[in-house]
Amino acid sequence: MDEKAIEDVAVKLLRMAVTELPKDVKKALQRAHHEEKSEAGKTQLTAILDNVELAEKTRTPMCQDTGVIIFYVKAGAKVKNLDTIEDALCRATRRATKEIPLRPNAVDPFTQKNSGDNTGRFLPFINWEITSGDSLELTVFPKGGGSENVCALGMLRPGDGVKGLKRFVVDTLIKAGAKPCPPNILGVAVGGGADITMKLAKRALLRPLDKPNPDPELTKLEKELYEAANMTGIGPMGLGGKFTVLGVNVDYAHRHPASYPVAVAVQCWAARRASARIHPDGQVEYLTHEAM
Ligand code: SF4
């Protein structure tokens, strides 16, 4: 697969993601705006929707924090030149930082020096998945710092069970309050280990809000968590109201008998993601946005 083509698609996806919300998120915000009863909450949702519209019209980032750049790559086992993709994504990140522009958000934790181009050790971060076939599915997921700061991992006791999980999710949200710029989307995962559960929780944020969980038991749990979260009254931007969250996506892994890890990945209203599939003949299918 052509390295330059991958780089170009990644730059386009970054531009799409930071300037235009995916349709499912926009629709959920519009619905929240329509149904929100609190005056302060409605005013915040009006401001958010105006901001979203303006960003789309002017093709400028919808938030000053354009996040840390994360990629999810589903690579067909027959894709050629897999070893060149990482470099292509790093180059795309540097280019996007200049061209869009993105805020430079990659800081060395020891020297506090900002690299200036959103790259650094393990950044952009790339999540790999090998699939069958010969196409490449690329997702960009720029993740804002405000919502990242309130993500939480709880190493619960197996006896705490699902009741404990629910309590942990709601406590996390209450503790977060206005910090993650609500209304939020929650990725929740249970099982695996400390690292596995957080990875699954974050990946759950990629599932569109209008795509149901394939597991009916998890759909039920998602609905319960959604209702509990929206009973907190935190509301849009923490100013009170019904819509503290737009959705909750749950995933799980089998666990060690002695462990019950639960992770909550918190996403802000600026729930940015964009995906495309690149075919071996170079054809590009944009999956979340209209081609720009
Ligand atoms: S949490 Fe999200 S909306 Fe709030 S400042 Fe950060 S990126 Fe922007």
mmCIF file of C-alpha atoms and ligand atoms in Angstrom:
data_model
loop_
_atom_site.group_PDB
_atom_site.id
_atom_site.type_symbol
_atom_site.label_atom_id
_atom_site.label_comp_id
_atom_site.label_asym_id
_atom_site.label_seq_id
_atom_site.Cartn_x
_atom_site.Cartn_y
_atom_site.Cartn_z
ATOM 1 C CA MET A 1 0.000 0.000 0.000
ATOM 2 C CA ASP A 2 1.246 3.463 -0.917
ATOM 3 C CA GLU A 3 2.775 5.237 2.093
ATOM 4 C CA LYS A 4 2.016 8.716 0.787
ATOM 5 C CA ALA A 5 -1.647 7.796 0.193
ATOM 6 C CA ILE A 6 -1.945 6.603 3.804
ATOM 7 C CA GLU A 7 -0.350 9.834 5.035
ATOM 8 C CA ASP A 8 -2.769 11.943 2.941
ATOM 9 C CA VAL A 9 -5.825 10.014 4.182
ATOM 10 C CA ALA A 10 -4.648 10.367 7.799
ATOM 11 C CA VAL A 11 -4.267 14.163 7.413
ATOM 12 C CA LYS A 12 -7.762 14.353 5.891
ATOM 13 C CA LEU A 13 -9.196 12.240 8.721
ATOM 14 C CA LEU A 14 -7.564 14.484 11.325
ATOM 15 C CA ARG A 15 -9.061 17.546 9.639
ATOM 16 C CA MET A 16 -12.500 15.896 9.496
ATOM 17 C CA ALA A 17 -12.330 14.780 13.115
ATOM 18 C CA VAL A 18 -11.363 18.105 14.680
ATOM 19 C CA THR A 19 -13.688 20.262 12.554
ATOM 20 C CA GLU A 20 -16.803 18.092 12.249
ATOM 21 C CA LEU A 21 -18.482 15.753 14.717
ATOM 22 C CA PRO A 22 -19.651 12.365 13.458
ATOM 23 C CA LYS A 23 -23.384 12.344 12.614
ATOM 24 C CA ASP A 24 -24.402 10.192 15.602
ATOM 25 C CA VAL A 25 -22.815 12.624 18.095
ATOM 26 C CA LYS A 26 -24.340 15.658 16.385
ATOM 27 C CA LYS A 27 -27.761 14.001 16.444
ATOM 28 C CA ALA A 28 -27.412 13.114 20.140
ATOM 29 C CA LEU A 29 -26.485 16.731 20.963
ATOM 30 C CA GLN A 30 -29.468 18.011 18.970
ATOM 31 C CA ARG A 31 -31.780 15.604 20.764
ATOM 32 C CA ALA A 32 -30.381 16.674 24.128
ATOM 33 C CA HIS A 33 -30.912 20.316 23.164
ATOM 34 C CA HIS A 34 -34.504 19.574 22.198
ATOM 35 C CA GLU A 35 -35.293 17.679 25.402
ATOM 36 C CA GLU A 36 -33.243 19.588 27.991
ATOM 37 C CA LYS A 37 -35.559 21.257 30.505
ATOM 38 C CA SER A 38 -32.990 23.223 32.498
ATOM 39 C CA GLU A 39 -32.573 26.723 31.113
ATOM 40 C CA ALA A 40 -28.861 26.874 31.938
ATOM 41 C CA GLY A 41 -28.344 23.435 30.398
ATOM 42 C CA LYS A 42 -30.198 24.392 27.223
ATOM 43 C CA THR A 43 -28.138 27.596 26.883
ATOM 44 C CA GLN A 44 -24.947 25.530 27.077
ATOM 45 C CA LEU A 45 -26.215 23.089 24.454
ATOM 46 C CA THR A 46 -27.161 26.009 22.180
ATOM 47 C CA ALA A 47 -23.610 27.364 22.521
ATOM 48 C CA ILE A 48 -22.116 23.912 21.831
ATOM 49 C CA LEU A 49 -24.270 23.397 18.714
ATOM 50 C CA ASP A 50 -23.498 26.925 17.414
ATOM 51 C CA ASN A 51 -19.823 26.212 17.938
ATOM 52 C CA VAL A 52 -20.091 22.853 16.129
ATOM 53 C CA GLU A 53 -21.810 24.521 13.167
ATOM 54 C CA LEU A 54 -19.251 27.316 12.968
ATOM 55 C CA ALA A 55 -16.331 24.867 13.122
ATOM 56 C CA GLU A 56 -17.830 22.867 10.271
ATOM 57 C CA LYS A 57 -18.511 25.952 8.146
ATOM 58 C CA THR A 58 -15.070 27.493 8.614
ATOM 59 C CA ARG A 59 -13.192 24.161 8.839
ATOM 60 C CA THR A 60 -11.517 25.241 12.061
ATOM 61 C CA PRO A 61 -11.170 23.053 15.181
ATOM 62 C CA MET A 62 -14.317 22.900 17.334
ATOM 63 C CA CYS A 63 -12.194 23.110 20.518
ATOM 64 C CA GLN A 64 -8.868 24.778 21.299
ATOM 65 C CA ASP A 65 -7.691 21.469 22.770
ATOM 66 C CA THR A 66 -7.267 19.302 19.693
ATOM 67 C CA GLY A 67 -6.183 16.437 21.930
ATOM 68 C CA VAL A 68 -3.528 13.803 21.929
ATOM 69 C CA ILE A 69 -3.481 11.957 18.614
ATOM 70 C CA ILE A 70 -4.518 8.322 18.794
ATOM 71 C CA PHE A 71 -4.954 6.015 15.802
ATOM 72 C CA TYR A 72 -6.764 2.697 15.572
ATOM 73 C CA VAL A 73 -5.517 0.642 12.626
ATOM 74 C CA LYS A 74 -7.261 -2.488 11.381
ATOM 75 C CA ALA A 75 -4.797 -3.925 8.936
ATOM 76 C CA GLY A 76 -5.680 -6.761 6.598
ATOM 77 C CA ALA A 77 -3.089 -9.538 6.837
ATOM 78 C CA LYS A 78 -2.455 -9.232 3.094
ATOM 79 C CA VAL A 79 -1.719 -5.476 3.166
ATOM 80 C CA LYS A 80 1.745 -4.817 1.757
ATOM 81 C CA ASN A 81 4.340 -2.557 3.423
ATOM 82 C CA LEU A 82 2.766 -2.751 6.893
ATOM 83 C CA ASP A 83 6.100 -1.670 8.342
ATOM 84 C CA THR A 84 5.819 1.765 6.707
ATOM 85 C CA ILE A 85 2.448 2.703 8.225
ATOM 86 C CA GLU A 86 3.776 3.966 11.555
ATOM 87 C CA ASP A 87 6.081 6.460 9.823
ATOM 88 C CA ALA A 88 3.249 7.569 7.525
ATOM 89 C CA LEU A 89 1.012 8.264 10.546
ATOM 90 C CA CYS A 90 3.779 10.230 12.306
ATOM 91 C CA ARG A 91 4.329 12.339 9.192
ATOM 92 C CA ALA A 92 0.566 12.882 8.902
ATOM 93 C CA THR A 93 0.438 14.055 12.522
ATOM 94 C CA ARG A 94 3.256 16.571 11.938
ATOM 95 C CA ARG A 95 1.640 17.846 8.742
ATOM 96 C CA ALA A 96 -1.832 18.107 10.309
ATOM 97 C CA THR A 97 -0.381 20.042 13.257
ATOM 98 C CA LYS A 98 0.921 22.678 10.823
ATOM 99 C CA GLU A 99 -1.787 22.646 8.169
ATOM 100 C CA ILE A 100 -5.054 22.467 10.152
ATOM 101 C CA PRO A 101 -3.525 23.600 12.621
ATOM 102 C CA LEU A 102 -3.666 21.382 15.718
ATOM 103 C CA ARG A 103 -2.507 22.545 19.130
ATOM 104 C CA PRO A 104 0.859 20.960 19.956
ATOM 105 C CA ASN A 105 -0.014 18.638 22.837
ATOM 106 C CA ALA A 106 2.974 16.294 23.201
ATOM 107 C CA VAL A 107 5.019 17.156 26.304
ATOM 108 C CA ASP A 108 8.022 15.257 27.710
ATOM 109 C CA PRO A 109 6.930 14.366 31.274
ATOM 110 C CA PHE A 110 10.464 14.864 32.676
ATOM 111 C CA THR A 111 11.790 17.945 30.867
ATOM 112 C CA GLN A 112 8.280 19.466 30.310
ATOM 113 C CA LYS A 113 9.427 20.304 26.769
ATOM 114 C CA ASN A 114 6.668 20.360 24.154
ATOM 115 C CA SER A 115 7.791 18.645 20.944
ATOM 116 C CA GLY A 116 5.769 21.234 19.020
ATOM 117 C CA ASP A 117 4.357 18.804 16.459
ATOM 118 C CA ASN A 118 2.196 16.336 18.437
ATOM 119 C CA THR A 119 4.745 13.542 18.085
ATOM 120 C CA GLY A 120 6.997 12.090 20.759
ATOM 121 C CA ARG A 121 7.708 8.841 22.560
ATOM 122 C CA PHE A 122 4.623 6.649 21.876
ATOM 123 C CA LEU A 123 2.808 9.583 20.247
ATOM 124 C CA PRO A 124 0.848 9.425 18.085
ATOM 125 C CA PHE A 125 -0.301 6.261 19.820
ATOM 126 C CA ILE A 126 -1.262 3.479 17.419
ATOM 127 C CA ASN A 127 -3.611 0.623 18.374
ATOM 128 C CA TRP A 128 -3.092 -2.269 15.949
ATOM 129 C CA GLU A 129 -5.511 -5.009 14.992
ATOM 130 C CA ILE A 130 -4.756 -7.588 12.307
ATOM 131 C CA THR A 131 -7.801 -8.664 10.319
ATOM 132 C CA SER A 132 -8.290 -10.820 7.245
ATOM 133 C CA GLY A 133 -8.218 -9.317 3.762
ATOM 134 C CA ASP A 134 -6.190 -6.693 1.976
ATOM 135 C CA SER A 135 -7.689 -3.370 3.039
ATOM 136 C CA LEU A 136 -6.676 -0.972 5.773
ATOM 137 C CA GLU A 137 -9.155 0.682 8.128
ATOM 138 C CA LEU A 138 -7.855 3.812 9.748
ATOM 139 C CA THR A 139 -9.543 5.651 12.628
ATOM 140 C CA VAL A 140 -8.273 8.870 14.174
ATOM 141 C CA PHE A 141 -9.265 9.619 17.739
ATOM 142 C CA PRO A 142 -7.972 12.967 19.003
ATOM 143 C CA LYS A 143 -8.537 12.810 22.766
ATOM 144 C CA GLY A 144 -8.946 15.985 24.835
ATOM 145 C CA GLY A 145 -7.132 16.398 28.140
ATOM 146 C CA GLY A 146 -10.076 17.610 30.254
ATOM 147 C CA SER A 147 -12.056 14.428 29.782
ATOM 148 C CA GLU A 148 -8.937 12.258 29.917
ATOM 149 C CA ASN A 149 -8.060 13.626 33.368
ATOM 150 C CA VAL A 150 -11.198 12.132 34.922
ATOM 151 C CA CYS A 151 -10.939 8.633 33.402
ATOM 152 C CA ALA A 152 -10.788 6.106 36.214
ATOM 153 C CA LEU A 153 -9.693 2.577 36.909
ATOM 154 C CA GLY A 154 -11.117 0.679 39.861
ATOM 155 C CA MET A 155 -9.633 -2.620 40.989
ATOM 156 C CA LEU A 156 -12.857 -3.785 42.645
ATOM 157 C CA ARG A 157 -13.346 -7.030 44.539
ATOM 158 C CA PRO A 158 -15.065 -9.850 42.655
ATOM 159 C CA GLY A 159 -17.778 -9.788 45.340
ATOM 160 C CA ASP A 160 -18.614 -6.184 44.385
ATOM 161 C CA GLY A 161 -20.004 -7.498 41.097
ATOM 162 C CA VAL A 162 -22.173 -5.491 38.719
ATOM 163 C CA LYS A 163 -23.627 -3.485 41.619
ATOM 164 C CA GLY A 164 -20.103 -2.322 42.476
ATOM 165 C CA LEU A 165 -19.437 -1.527 38.822
ATOM 166 C CA LYS A 166 -22.530 0.698 38.645
ATOM 167 C CA ARG A 167 -21.550 2.505 41.854
ATOM 168 C CA PHE A 168 -18.003 3.026 40.549
ATOM 169 C CA VAL A 169 -19.237 4.500 37.241
ATOM 170 C CA VAL A 170 -21.646 6.935 38.904
ATOM 171 C CA ASP A 171 -19.086 7.916 41.588
ATOM 172 C CA THR A 172 -16.526 8.611 38.854
ATOM 173 C CA LEU A 173 -18.977 10.885 37.067
ATOM 174 C CA ILE A 174 -19.988 12.741 40.246
ATOM 175 C CA LYS A 175 -16.336 13.255 41.183
ATOM 176 C CA ALA A 176 -15.648 14.560 37.646
ATOM 177 C CA GLY A 177 -18.480 17.112 37.729
ATOM 178 C CA ALA A 178 -17.990 19.860 35.136
ATOM 179 C CA LYS A 179 -14.314 19.000 34.446
ATOM 180 C CA PRO A 180 -14.846 16.744 31.390
ATOM 181 C CA CYS A 181 -17.101 19.255 29.552
ATOM 182 C CA PRO A 182 -20.416 17.366 29.714
ATOM 183 C CA PRO A 183 -22.549 16.056 28.138
ATOM 184 C CA ASN A 184 -20.138 13.139 28.070
ATOM 185 C CA ILE A 185 -19.971 9.749 26.460
ATOM 186 C CA LEU A 186 -18.771 6.965 28.737
ATOM 187 C CA GLY A 187 -16.801 3.933 27.634
ATOM 188 C CA VAL A 188 -17.075 1.367 30.416
ATOM 189 C CA ALA A 189 -15.281 -1.975 30.582
ATOM 190 C CA VAL A 190 -14.954 -4.739 33.105
ATOM 191 C CA GLY A 191 -12.591 -7.717 33.336
ATOM 192 C CA GLY A 192 -9.230 -8.531 31.787
ATOM 193 C CA GLY A 193 -6.609 -6.717 33.860
ATOM 194 C CA ALA A 194 -5.811 -3.092 34.678
ATOM 195 C CA ASP A 195 -4.449 -2.355 31.191
ATOM 196 C CA ILE A 196 -6.895 -4.519 29.219
ATOM 197 C CA THR A 197 -10.003 -3.052 30.800
ATOM 198 C CA MET A 198 -8.922 0.562 30.180
ATOM 199 C CA LYS A 199 -8.058 -0.253 26.560
ATOM 200 C CA LEU A 200 -11.488 -1.826 26.060
ATOM 201 C CA ALA A 201 -13.233 1.113 27.752
ATOM 202 C CA LYS A 202 -11.494 3.585 25.455
ATOM 203 C CA ARG A 203 -12.133 1.493 22.361
ATOM 204 C CA ALA A 204 -15.819 1.325 23.323
ATOM 205 C CA LEU A 205 -15.948 5.083 22.652
ATOM 206 C CA LEU A 206 -15.516 4.311 18.946
ATOM 207 C CA ARG A 207 -18.942 2.641 18.716
ATOM 208 C CA PRO A 208 -21.463 5.122 17.280
ATOM 209 C CA LEU A 209 -24.192 6.174 19.721
ATOM 210 C CA ASP A 210 -26.911 4.899 17.388
ATOM 211 C CA LYS A 211 -25.332 1.450 16.972
ATOM 212 C CA PRO A 212 -26.732 -0.937 19.574
ATOM 213 C CA ASN A 213 -24.517 -3.236 21.620
ATOM 214 C CA PRO A 214 -24.712 -6.709 20.021
ATOM 215 C CA ASP A 215 -25.161 -8.242 23.507
ATOM 216 C CA PRO A 216 -28.725 -7.649 24.865
ATOM 217 C CA GLU A 217 -27.534 -7.981 28.490
ATOM 218 C CA LEU A 218 -24.986 -5.225 27.919
ATOM 219 C CA THR A 219 -27.651 -3.090 26.190
ATOM 220 C CA LYS A 220 -29.662 -3.354 29.401
ATOM 221 C CA LEU A 221 -26.655 -2.385 31.518
ATOM 222 C CA GLU A 222 -25.869 0.553 29.209
ATOM 223 C CA LYS A 223 -29.432 1.833 29.597
ATOM 224 C CA GLU A 224 -29.258 1.540 33.399
ATOM 225 C CA LEU A 225 -25.932 3.374 33.510
ATOM 226 C CA TYR A 226 -27.219 6.051 31.121
ATOM 227 C CA GLU A 227 -30.267 6.665 33.319
ATOM 228 C CA ALA A 228 -28.234 6.668 36.543
ATOM 229 C CA ALA A 229 -25.677 9.087 35.036
ATOM 230 C CA ASN A 230 -28.413 11.454 33.930
ATOM 231 C CA MET A 231 -29.982 11.416 37.383
ATOM 232 C CA THR A 232 -26.870 13.088 38.833
ATOM 233 C CA GLY A 233 -28.143 16.477 37.612
ATOM 234 C CA ILE A 234 -24.624 17.615 36.632
ATOM 235 C CA GLY A 235 -25.998 18.620 33.220
ATOM 236 C CA PRO A 236 -24.435 20.322 30.192
ATOM 237 C CA MET A 237 -21.083 21.896 31.112
ATOM 238 C CA GLY A 238 -21.870 21.128 34.758
ATOM 239 C CA LEU A 239 -24.483 23.877 35.043
ATOM 240 C CA GLY A 240 -27.330 21.544 35.904
ATOM 241 C CA GLY A 241 -29.807 19.631 33.798
ATOM 242 C CA LYS A 242 -30.830 16.253 32.527
ATOM 243 C CA PHE A 243 -28.091 15.610 29.978
ATOM 244 C CA THR A 244 -24.894 14.712 31.816
ATOM 245 C CA VAL A 245 -24.201 11.934 29.308
ATOM 246 C CA LEU A 246 -25.234 11.302 25.710
ATOM 247 C CA GLY A 247 -24.537 7.605 25.873
ATOM 248 C CA VAL A 248 -22.761 4.748 27.634
ATOM 249 C CA ASN A 249 -20.944 1.989 25.716
ATOM 250 C CA VAL A 250 -19.962 -1.157 27.610
ATOM 251 C CA ASP A 251 -17.466 -3.899 26.781
ATOM 252 C CA TYR A 252 -15.863 -6.694 28.806
ATOM 253 C CA ALA A 253 -13.185 -9.372 28.945
ATOM 254 C CA HIS A 254 -13.010 -12.508 31.052
ATOM 255 C CA ARG A 255 -11.181 -11.850 34.321
ATOM 256 C CA HIS A 256 -8.854 -13.466 36.832
ATOM 257 C CA PRO A 257 -10.914 -15.141 39.627
ATOM 258 C CA ALA A 258 -9.369 -12.744 42.170
ATOM 259 C CA SER A 259 -9.831 -9.530 40.153
ATOM 260 C CA TYR A 260 -12.724 -7.327 39.121
ATOM 261 C CA PRO A 261 -11.162 -4.404 37.241
ATOM 262 C CA VAL A 262 -13.546 -1.702 36.003
ATOM 263 C CA ALA A 263 -12.519 1.168 33.738
ATOM 264 C CA VAL A 264 -14.399 4.319 32.841
ATOM 265 C CA ALA A 265 -13.112 6.200 29.787
ATOM 266 C CA VAL A 266 -14.728 9.626 29.709
ATOM 267 C CA GLN A 267 -15.266 11.484 26.443
ATOM 268 C CA CYS A 268 -16.375 15.127 26.250
ATOM 269 C CA TRP A 269 -19.085 16.625 24.001
ATOM 270 C CA ALA A 270 -16.281 17.153 21.429
ATOM 271 C CA ALA A 271 -16.351 13.413 20.753
ATOM 272 C CA ARG A 272 -14.046 13.473 17.778
ATOM 273 C CA ARG A 273 -13.364 10.446 15.623
ATOM 274 C CA ALA A 274 -13.115 9.821 11.880
ATOM 275 C CA SER A 275 -12.564 6.611 9.927
ATOM 276 C CA ALA A 276 -11.750 5.519 6.393
ATOM 277 C CA ARG A 277 -11.069 2.263 4.593
ATOM 278 C CA ILE A 278 -8.244 2.200 2.056
ATOM 279 C CA HIS A 279 -8.515 -0.517 -0.586
ATOM 280 C CA PRO A 280 -5.502 -2.076 -2.327
ATOM 281 C CA ASP A 281 -6.338 -0.267 -5.602
ATOM 282 C CA GLY A 282 -6.025 3.044 -3.721
ATOM 283 C CA GLN A 283 -9.771 3.687 -3.503
ATOM 284 C CA VAL A 284 -10.731 5.404 -0.226
ATOM 285 C CA GLU A 285 -14.085 4.941 1.501
ATOM 286 C CA TYR A 286 -14.845 7.501 4.216
ATOM 287 C CA LEU A 287 -16.895 5.773 6.904
ATOM 288 C CA THR A 288 -17.906 8.505 9.359
ATOM 289 C CA HIS A 289 -17.904 11.718 7.303
ATOM 290 C CA GLU A 290 -18.589 12.859 3.743
ATOM 291 C CA ALA A 291 -15.361 13.002 1.717
ATOM 292 C CA MET A 292 -13.875 16.507 1.816
HETATM 293 S S1 SF4 B 1 -12.558 18.262 27.577
HETATM 294 FE FE1 SF4 B 1 -13.100 18.251 25.390
HETATM 295 S S2 SF4 B 1 -14.434 20.021 25.049
HETATM 296 FE FE2 SF4 B 1 -13.401 20.285 27.053
HETATM 297 S S3 SF4 B 1 -11.598 21.545 26.578
HETATM 298 FE FE3 SF4 B 1 -10.937 19.393 26.489
HETATM 299 S S4 SF4 B 1 -11.195 18.763 24.360
HETATM 300 FE FE4 SF4 B 1 -12.331 20.677 24.632
#
